[in-house]
Short mmCIF file of C-alpha atoms in Angstrom, two decimals:
data_model
loop_
_atom_site.label_atom_id
_atom_site.label_comp_id
_atom_site.label_asym_id
_atom_site.label_seq_id
_atom_site.Cartn_x
_atom_site.Cartn_y
_atom_site.Cartn_z
CA MET A 782 -0.03 -0.05 0.11
CA ALA A 783 2.79 2.42 1.09
CA ALA A 784 3.84 2.37 -2.97
CA LEU A 785 0.50 4.29 -3.64
CA THR A 786 1.33 7.12 -1.63
CA GLY A 787 1.19 10.56 -3.73
CA LYS A 788 -0.33 8.82 -6.42
CA THR A 789 -4.26 9.72 -7.67
CA ILE A 790 -6.87 7.43 -7.64
CA VAL A 791 -10.73 8.17 -8.59
CA VAL A 792 -13.42 7.06 -6.28
CA LYS A 793 -17.23 6.58 -7.46
CA SER A 794 -19.43 7.97 -5.00
CA HIS A 795 -22.64 5.89 -3.94
CA ILE A 796 -24.61 8.72 -2.92
CA SER A 797 -24.37 11.30 -5.69
CA GLN A 798 -23.05 8.60 -8.36
CA THR A 799 -20.10 10.58 -9.54
CA TYR A 800 -16.37 10.36 -9.49
CA TYR A 801 -13.71 12.42 -7.83
CA PRO A 802 -9.82 12.28 -8.51
CA ILE A 803 -8.25 12.06 -4.55
CA GLU A 804 -4.56 11.95 -3.90
CA MET A 805 -3.07 9.38 -1.81
CA GLY A 806 -1.60 9.45 1.57
CA GLU A 807 0.09 7.17 3.96
CA PRO A 808 -2.66 4.13 4.82
CA PRO A 809 -2.78 3.64 8.66
CA PRO A 810 -2.01 0.32 10.56
CA ALA A 811 -4.08 -2.71 9.44
CA GLU A 812 -5.37 -2.97 13.09
CA ARG A 813 -6.86 0.56 12.90
CA ARG A 814 -8.41 -0.04 9.49
CA ALA A 815 -10.33 -2.45 10.92
CA ARG A 816 -11.37 -0.91 13.83
CA THR A 817 -14.98 1.23 14.31
CA ASP A 818 -14.79 2.89 17.74
CA ASP A 819 -13.51 5.64 16.05
CA SER A 820 -14.93 5.22 12.61
CA VAL A 821 -16.67 8.00 10.40
CA SER A 822 -19.79 9.34 11.67
CA ARG A 823 -22.87 8.87 9.13
CA ARG A 824 -22.45 12.70 8.38
CA ASP A 825 -19.08 12.50 7.62
CA VAL A 826 -19.87 9.74 5.09
CA LEU A 827 -22.39 12.04 3.50
CA LYS A 828 -19.79 14.59 3.12
CA THR A 829 -17.32 12.35 1.86
CA THR A 830 -19.51 10.94 -0.39
CA GLY A 831 -21.06 14.22 -1.98
CA VAL A 832 -17.96 16.72 -2.07
CA GLY A 833 -16.21 17.13 -5.26
CA LEU A 834 -12.71 16.21 -3.85
CA THR A 835 -9.53 16.67 -5.57
CA ALA A 836 -5.91 16.08 -5.20
CA ALA A 837 -5.30 19.37 -4.57
CA ALA A 838 -7.49 19.63 -1.57
CA GLY A 839 -5.06 18.68 0.83
CA LEU A 840 -6.28 15.28 1.57
CA ALA A 841 -3.23 13.48 2.01
CA GLY A 842 -3.58 10.81 4.68
CA CYS A 843 -7.55 11.38 4.87
CA LEU A 844 -7.88 7.69 2.79
CA GLY A 845 -6.54 6.09 5.90
CA GLY A 846 -9.10 7.57 8.35
CA ASP A 847 -6.51 9.33 10.68
CA THR A 848 -6.54 12.75 9.21
CA ALA A 849 -9.88 15.34 8.84
CA THR A 850 -10.01 18.20 6.56
CA GLY A 851 -12.81 20.17 6.53
CA GLY A 852 -15.13 17.60 8.24
CA MET A 853 -14.20 15.33 5.23
CA ARG A 854 -12.84 11.65 6.25
CA LEU A 855 -12.26 8.54 4.01
CA GLY A 856 -10.83 5.44 4.97
CA TYR A 857 -12.03 2.37 7.31
CA GLY A 858 -15.56 2.50 8.79
CA GLY A 859 -17.75 1.73 5.68
CA VAL A 860 -17.42 4.82 3.60
CA PRO A 861 -19.89 3.88 0.85
CA MET A 862 -17.24 4.96 -2.09
CA GLU A 863 -16.17 2.62 -5.28
CA VAL A 864 -12.58 2.71 -6.26
CA GLN A 865 -12.59 3.33 -9.94
CA THR A 866 -8.53 3.63 -10.63
CA GLY A 867 -5.32 3.16 -8.71
CA LEU A 868 -6.57 1.32 -5.49
CA PRO A 869 -6.22 -2.64 -4.87
CA VAL A 870 -9.57 -3.69 -3.81
CA GLY A 871 -10.46 -3.83 0.09
CA TYR A 872 -8.13 -0.80 1.25
CA PHE A 873 -11.23 0.78 2.34
CA GLY A 874 -14.09 -1.93 1.64
CA ALA A 875 -14.88 -1.07 -1.58
CA THR A 876 -15.37 -2.83 -4.82
CA SER A 877 -12.91 -2.26 -8.04
CA THR A 878 -13.89 -0.99 -11.27
CA ALA A 879 -12.31 0.22 -14.72
CA THR A 880 -15.05 3.08 -15.61
CA LEU A 881 -13.97 6.58 -15.47
CA GLY A 882 -17.22 9.24 -15.04
CA THR A 883 -17.76 12.73 -15.42
CA SER A 884 -17.18 15.42 -12.50
CA SER A 885 -20.05 15.74 -10.59
CA GLY A 886 -20.39 19.88 -11.04
CA LEU A 887 -20.46 20.47 -7.59
CA VAL A 888 -18.96 24.24 -7.53
CA GLY A 889 -20.33 25.21 -3.95
CA TYR A 890 -20.60 23.04 -0.60
CA TRP A 891 -21.17 24.60 2.66
CA PRO A 892 -21.02 21.80 5.26
CA LEU A 893 -22.16 24.40 8.25
CA ASP A 894 -20.56 22.27 10.76
CA GLY A 895 -17.83 23.96 11.80
CA THR A 896 -17.54 27.34 14.32
CA GLY A 897 -15.68 30.48 13.51
CA SER A 898 -15.62 33.48 11.54
CA VAL A 899 -16.60 32.04 8.34
CA ALA A 900 -18.57 29.46 7.11
CA THR A 901 -16.40 27.31 4.93
CA ASP A 902 -16.95 26.25 1.43
CA ALA A 903 -15.07 22.82 1.24
CA VAL A 904 -14.94 22.78 -2.38
CA GLY A 905 -15.02 26.27 -4.58
CA GLY A 906 -12.88 28.72 -1.53
CA ASN A 907 -16.02 31.03 -1.75
CA ASP A 908 -16.23 31.30 2.06
CA ALA A 909 -19.70 32.65 3.59
CA ALA A 910 -19.25 35.66 5.94
CA ILE A 911 -21.01 35.40 9.33
CA ARG A 912 -23.66 38.51 9.93
CA GLY A 913 -25.14 38.67 13.57
CA THR A 914 -24.41 35.56 15.75
CA PRO A 915 -26.34 32.59 14.69
CA GLN A 916 -25.60 29.63 16.99
CA GLN A 917 -22.79 27.38 15.75
CA GLY A 918 -21.93 23.71 15.92
CA VAL A 919 -26.09 22.95 17.15
CA PRO A 920 -27.38 19.32 15.88
CA GLY A 921 -28.28 18.98 12.24
CA VAL A 922 -29.00 15.87 10.14
CA PHE A 923 -26.46 12.59 10.16
CA ASP A 924 -25.18 13.36 13.70
CA SER A 925 -23.38 16.57 13.17
CA GLY A 926 -23.31 20.52 13.59
CA ALA A 927 -25.81 23.13 11.78
CA TYR A 928 -26.53 26.86 11.90
CA ASP A 929 -29.54 28.14 14.04
CA PHE A 930 -30.64 31.65 12.48
CA ALA A 931 -32.70 32.27 15.69
CA GLY A 932 -32.26 35.72 15.56
CA GLY A 933 -34.25 36.33 12.79
CA ASP A 934 -33.11 38.84 9.58
CA ALA A 935 -30.35 40.00 11.78
CA ASP A 936 -28.42 36.68 11.68
CA TYR A 937 -27.46 35.53 8.12
CA LEU A 938 -24.75 34.75 6.14
CA ALA A 939 -23.36 36.45 3.06
CA VAL A 940 -20.96 34.80 0.07
CA ALA A 941 -19.67 37.70 -2.20
CA ASP A 942 -20.51 37.40 -5.62
CA ALA A 943 -18.21 35.10 -7.86
CA GLY A 944 -18.28 32.62 -10.89
CA ALA A 945 -19.11 29.51 -9.23
CA LEU A 946 -22.23 31.34 -8.22
CA ARG A 947 -23.09 32.24 -11.43
CA PRO A 948 -24.02 28.81 -13.57
CA PRO A 949 -26.03 28.71 -16.58
CA LYS A 950 -27.83 25.64 -15.33
CA ILE A 951 -28.13 24.91 -11.76
CA SER A 952 -29.10 22.64 -8.93
CA VAL A 953 -28.94 24.56 -5.36
CA GLY A 954 -30.14 23.49 -1.66
CA GLY A 955 -29.88 21.70 1.30
CA TRP A 956 -31.54 20.87 4.46
CA PHE A 957 -33.77 22.93 6.78
CA ARG A 958 -35.54 22.83 10.31
CA THR A 959 -37.84 25.63 11.00
CA ASP A 960 -38.42 26.58 14.39
CA SER A 961 -41.86 28.27 13.98
CA GLY A 962 -44.68 28.71 11.53
CA ALA A 963 -43.74 32.36 10.85
CA THR A 964 -43.86 33.14 6.98
CA GLN A 965 -41.38 34.15 4.66
CA GLN A 966 -38.43 32.58 5.96
CA THR A 967 -35.97 32.75 3.25
CA LEU A 968 -33.40 29.83 3.09
CA LEU A 969 -31.07 31.74 0.49
CA GLN A 970 -31.27 34.31 -2.12
CA LYS A 971 -29.00 35.56 -4.68
CA ALA A 972 -31.10 37.66 -6.77
CA ASP A 973 -31.81 41.54 -7.33
CA ALA A 974 -34.68 41.17 -4.89
CA LEU A 975 -36.73 38.45 -3.35
CA PHE A 976 -38.67 36.77 -6.81
CA GLY A 977 -37.10 39.25 -9.03
CA ALA A 978 -35.98 40.02 -11.91
CA SER A 979 -32.58 37.98 -11.89
CA GLY A 980 -30.81 35.39 -9.89
CA TYR A 981 -32.76 32.67 -7.88
CA SER A 982 -33.91 31.97 -4.43
CA LEU A 983 -35.51 29.45 -2.11
CA GLU A 984 -38.24 30.38 0.77
CA VAL A 985 -40.29 28.62 3.04
CA GLN A 986 -43.70 30.84 2.22
CA THR A 987 -45.66 29.46 5.13
CA ASP A 988 -46.12 26.07 7.53
CA ARG A 989 -47.42 24.64 4.24
CA SER A 990 -46.19 26.13 1.32
CA LEU A 991 -42.57 26.84 -0.63
CA ARG A 992 -41.64 29.45 -3.25
CA ALA A 993 -38.58 29.18 -5.76
CA HIS A 994 -37.73 31.06 -8.73
CA VAL A 995 -35.05 31.09 -11.36
CA ALA A 996 -34.81 34.31 -13.63
CA VAL A 997 -33.39 32.85 -17.31
CA ASP A 998 -33.32 34.51 -20.43
CA SER A 999 -37.16 34.28 -21.86
CA GLY A 1000 -38.48 35.53 -18.28
CA VAL A 1001 -38.67 34.11 -14.77
CA ALA A 1002 -39.45 30.45 -13.97
CA ARG A 1003 -41.73 30.29 -10.47
CA VAL A 1004 -43.16 27.47 -8.50
CA ASN A 1005 -45.11 28.23 -5.45
CA PRO A 1006 -46.61 24.59 -4.32
CA TRP A 1007 -48.82 24.69 -1.44
CA GLY A 1008 -50.12 21.86 0.76
CA VAL A 1009 -46.79 20.38 1.27
CA PRO A 1010 -45.18 19.74 4.55
CA THR A 1011 -42.54 22.17 6.05
CA THR A 1012 -43.20 20.71 9.54
CA ALA A 1013 -41.80 23.00 12.40
CA GLY A 1014 -38.87 20.89 14.20
CA THR A 1015 -38.27 18.26 11.23
CA TRP A 1016 -35.63 18.39 9.08
CA HIS A 1017 -36.31 18.78 5.18
CA HIS A 1018 -34.12 18.60 2.13
CA ILE A 1019 -34.98 21.08 -0.33
CA LEU A 1020 -33.56 21.29 -4.07
CA LEU A 1021 -34.39 23.33 -6.92
CA THR A 1022 -33.25 22.79 -10.37
CA TRP A 1023 -32.92 24.32 -13.79
CA ASP A 1024 -31.77 22.65 -16.75
CA GLY A 1025 -32.50 25.19 -19.08
CA SER A 1026 -36.32 24.73 -20.03
CA SER A 1027 -37.94 23.30 -16.81
CA LEU A 1028 -37.56 24.56 -13.16
CA ALA A 1029 -38.10 21.58 -10.87
CA LEU A 1030 -38.61 21.93 -6.88
CA TYR A 1031 -38.17 18.64 -4.87
CA LEU A 1032 -38.57 18.13 -0.96
CA ASP A 1033 -37.12 15.38 0.62
CA GLY A 1034 -35.82 13.99 -2.37
CA THR A 1035 -39.40 13.92 -4.76
CA GLU A 1036 -40.22 16.52 -7.42
CA ILE A 1037 -43.28 18.49 -5.90
CA SER A 1038 -43.66 21.18 -8.46
CA ARG A 1039 -42.18 22.34 -11.97
CA ASP A 1040 -42.44 25.29 -14.07
CA ASP A 1041 -41.62 24.61 -18.06
CA SER A 1042 -43.05 28.14 -19.14
CA GLN A 1043 -39.15 29.66 -19.38
CA SER A 1044 -36.35 28.68 -21.40
CA GLY A 1045 -32.72 29.66 -21.58
CA ASP A 1046 -29.55 30.15 -19.19
CA ILE A 1047 -29.88 31.83 -16.06
CA VAL A 1048 -29.83 35.69 -15.64
CA HIS A 1049 -27.67 36.58 -12.64
CA SER A 1050 -27.42 39.47 -10.25
CA ASP A 1051 -24.07 40.72 -8.85
CA ARG A 1052 -25.61 40.64 -5.37
CA PRO A 1053 -24.32 38.41 -2.80
CA LEU A 1054 -25.38 34.96 -2.07
CA PHE A 1055 -27.31 35.47 1.32
CA VAL A 1056 -27.92 32.20 3.38
CA GLY A 1057 -30.94 32.46 5.94
CA ARG A 1058 -32.24 35.75 4.76
CA GLY A 1059 -33.72 37.65 1.64
CA ASP A 1060 -35.40 41.26 1.05
CA ASN A 1061 -37.28 42.89 -1.62
CA GLY A 1062 -34.08 44.97 -3.04
CA TYR A 1063 -35.31 48.06 -0.67
CA THR A 1064 -35.58 48.13 3.41
CA THR A 1065 -37.91 44.94 3.68
CA TYR A 1066 -35.98 41.82 5.17
CA TYR A 1067 -37.11 38.11 5.52
CA GLY A 1068 -35.07 36.10 7.79
CA MET A 1069 -34.66 32.24 8.80
CA GLU A 1070 -36.25 31.31 11.77
CA GLY A 1071 -34.49 27.84 12.11
CA ARG A 1072 -31.81 25.65 11.20
CA LEU A 1073 -29.68 24.84 8.20
CA ASP A 1074 -27.37 22.52 7.17
CA ASP A 1075 -25.01 20.68 3.99
CA LEU A 1076 -26.17 23.62 1.34
CA ARG A 1077 -24.93 22.59 -1.92
CA LEU A 1078 -24.74 24.13 -5.51
CA TYR A 1079 -23.97 22.45 -8.50
CA ASP A 1080 -23.45 23.66 -11.91
CA ARG A 1081 -25.55 21.60 -13.67
CA ALA A 1082 -29.14 20.13 -13.08
CA LEU A 1083 -29.20 16.86 -11.13
CA SER A 1084 -31.53 13.96 -12.72
CA PRO A 1085 -33.95 12.75 -10.01
CA GLU A 1086 -32.75 10.07 -9.25
CA GLU A 1087 -29.15 11.96 -8.08
CA VAL A 1088 -31.55 14.54 -5.79
CA ALA A 1089 -33.34 11.31 -4.25
CA ALA A 1090 -29.99 9.69 -3.37
CA VAL A 1091 -28.49 13.10 -2.30
CA ALA A 1092 -31.85 13.59 0.19
CA GLU A 1093 -31.79 10.19 1.11
CA GLY A 1094 -28.04 10.62 2.87
CA PRO A 1095 -25.58 7.59 3.26
CA PRO A 1096 -26.49 4.29 3.97
CA GLU A 1097 -25.92 3.07 7.60
CA GLU A 1098 -22.52 2.38 8.55
CA GLU A 1099 -21.55 -1.07 8.08
CA GLU A 1100 -20.55 -2.88 11.31
CA LEU A 1101 -16.97 -4.02 10.30
CA THR A 1102 -15.51 -6.71 13.53
CA THR A 1103 -12.54 -5.72 15.26
CA THR A 1104 -10.00 -8.37 15.07
CA GLU A 1105 -8.43 -9.14 18.45
CA GLU A 1106 -6.12 -11.38 19.68
CA PRO A 1107 -7.34 -14.61 21.58
CA THR A 1108 -7.10 -14.32 25.18
CA PRO A 1109 -4.92 -17.51 26.26
CA THR A 1110 -6.86 -19.83 28.39
CA THR A 1111 -5.41 -22.20 31.45
CA THR A 1112 -6.51 -25.96 31.60
CA THR A 1113 -6.36 -26.79 35.24
CA ALA A 1114 -8.47 -29.57 35.26
CA GLU A 1115 -6.78 -32.97 35.87
CA PRO A 1116 -6.91 -35.34 32.88
CA THR A 1117 -9.42 -38.12 32.92
CA PRO A 1118 -7.09 -41.00 33.69
CA THR A 1119 -7.43 -43.74 31.06
CA THR A 1120 -6.91 -47.87 31.28
CA THR A 1121 -4.66 -49.47 28.64
CA GLU A 1122 -6.08 -53.29 28.62
CA GLU A 1123 -3.57 -55.99 28.71
CA PRO A 1124 -3.17 -57.54 25.26
CA THR A 1125 -4.53 -61.47 25.08
CA PRO A 1126 -1.42 -63.13 24.51
CA THR A 1127 -0.68 -64.99 21.29
CA THR A 1128 1.01 -68.33 20.97
CA THR A 1129 3.84 -68.28 18.42
CA GLU A 1130 4.56 -71.73 17.04
CA ALA A 1131 8.45 -72.23 16.36
CA ALA A 1132 9.92 -71.47 13.04
CA THR A 1133 10.71 -74.49 11.27
CA PRO A 1134 14.96 -74.41 11.37
CA ILE A 1135 16.26 -73.21 8.13
CA PRO A 1136 19.77 -74.79 6.86
CA ASN A 1137 22.26 -72.46 6.27
CA ASP A 1138 23.27 -72.66 3.19
CA GLU A 1139 23.11 -70.49 0.03
CA LEU A 1140 19.53 -70.67 -0.49
CA GLY A 1141 18.54 -70.44 3.44
CA GLU A 1142 19.49 -68.36 6.31
CA ALA A 1143 22.51 -66.95 4.33
CA GLY A 1144 20.57 -66.57 0.86
CA TYR A 1145 16.96 -65.94 0.23
CA GLY A 1146 15.75 -66.60 3.43
CA ALA A 1147 17.70 -63.89 5.51
CA TYR A 1148 16.48 -61.10 3.06
CA GLY A 1149 12.82 -62.32 2.71
CA TYR A 1150 12.69 -63.78 -0.75
CA GLY A 1151 12.04 -66.90 -0.17
CA GLY A 1152 12.31 -69.91 2.20
CA LEU A 1153 13.30 -73.61 1.73
CA ILE A 1154 13.71 -75.12 -1.60
CA ASP A 1155 13.62 -79.27 -1.31
#
């Protein structure tokens, strides 16, 4: 395995069904790869399998499970990856194929797990500035952290305008959990105004309705589904996709609304991407009362199957068995005595004397070839 250090492999995510190049680091000892007492959590797996990792991402060592970079870990513990090239089968519970795929198209990924002065973009480097005092590190989906925007429109994140935030096609969204039935809770907005003539946005309109919009060449595509569960206190996954001719909105992996009335590329706003807050372009603001987690932005429209896989999250970690040295046992019981029976005596008849001649004792008889010859 050490010969692989510094080489690049390609892995296939079983969650997003996409392919990532990763630089190899030193593997851990075999006994570490077999253990599960400090293995990755389900949320760590989600991050690993949903993020477009690159060889330059500083992940050397992560394949062994000994090193974590930005909350992303690879290695033992049931990571649902499939090795495509460069790595022997079984290095971290994978199967081998020889087929290469295309890039995932993930250009922005904000795990919202850590704490600090910025919310890290683990893929594109477009970190979000933190405004106000949202609570960091609160319980999120899949056993990890999230941000709580309990302060209303005073607490939010702002990602400066960048090329990665302006794709002609898009998939954008993440996990949300409202803490009340308040109306107009903006999840994210990168637009001149909420539902304006440029950009895109996602909003929890009421406790039973959602809104989303994308401004494109021909006009504005909008959806406003009613009678959908936005249930306060419950985590939901929401994702908007635009493929050039259709706006689709998904909730918990299922399409709930679609607008096919427009076409063309997205007409973008040069304003920041706001997370947890929207506005009307002037002085009215719409905050988030609840939690957000694991926000993603792709430069393509994910397929329904891909959306469902992302919303489903990772499979439960496989329980691996720790190999331990057997504990020696000492036998203290006295062995059960065994009785050896005396053999029944047999009577051996006296042999007929053999003449001491060349065909007798000194000849064939002595060497088992014959006996007496009359």
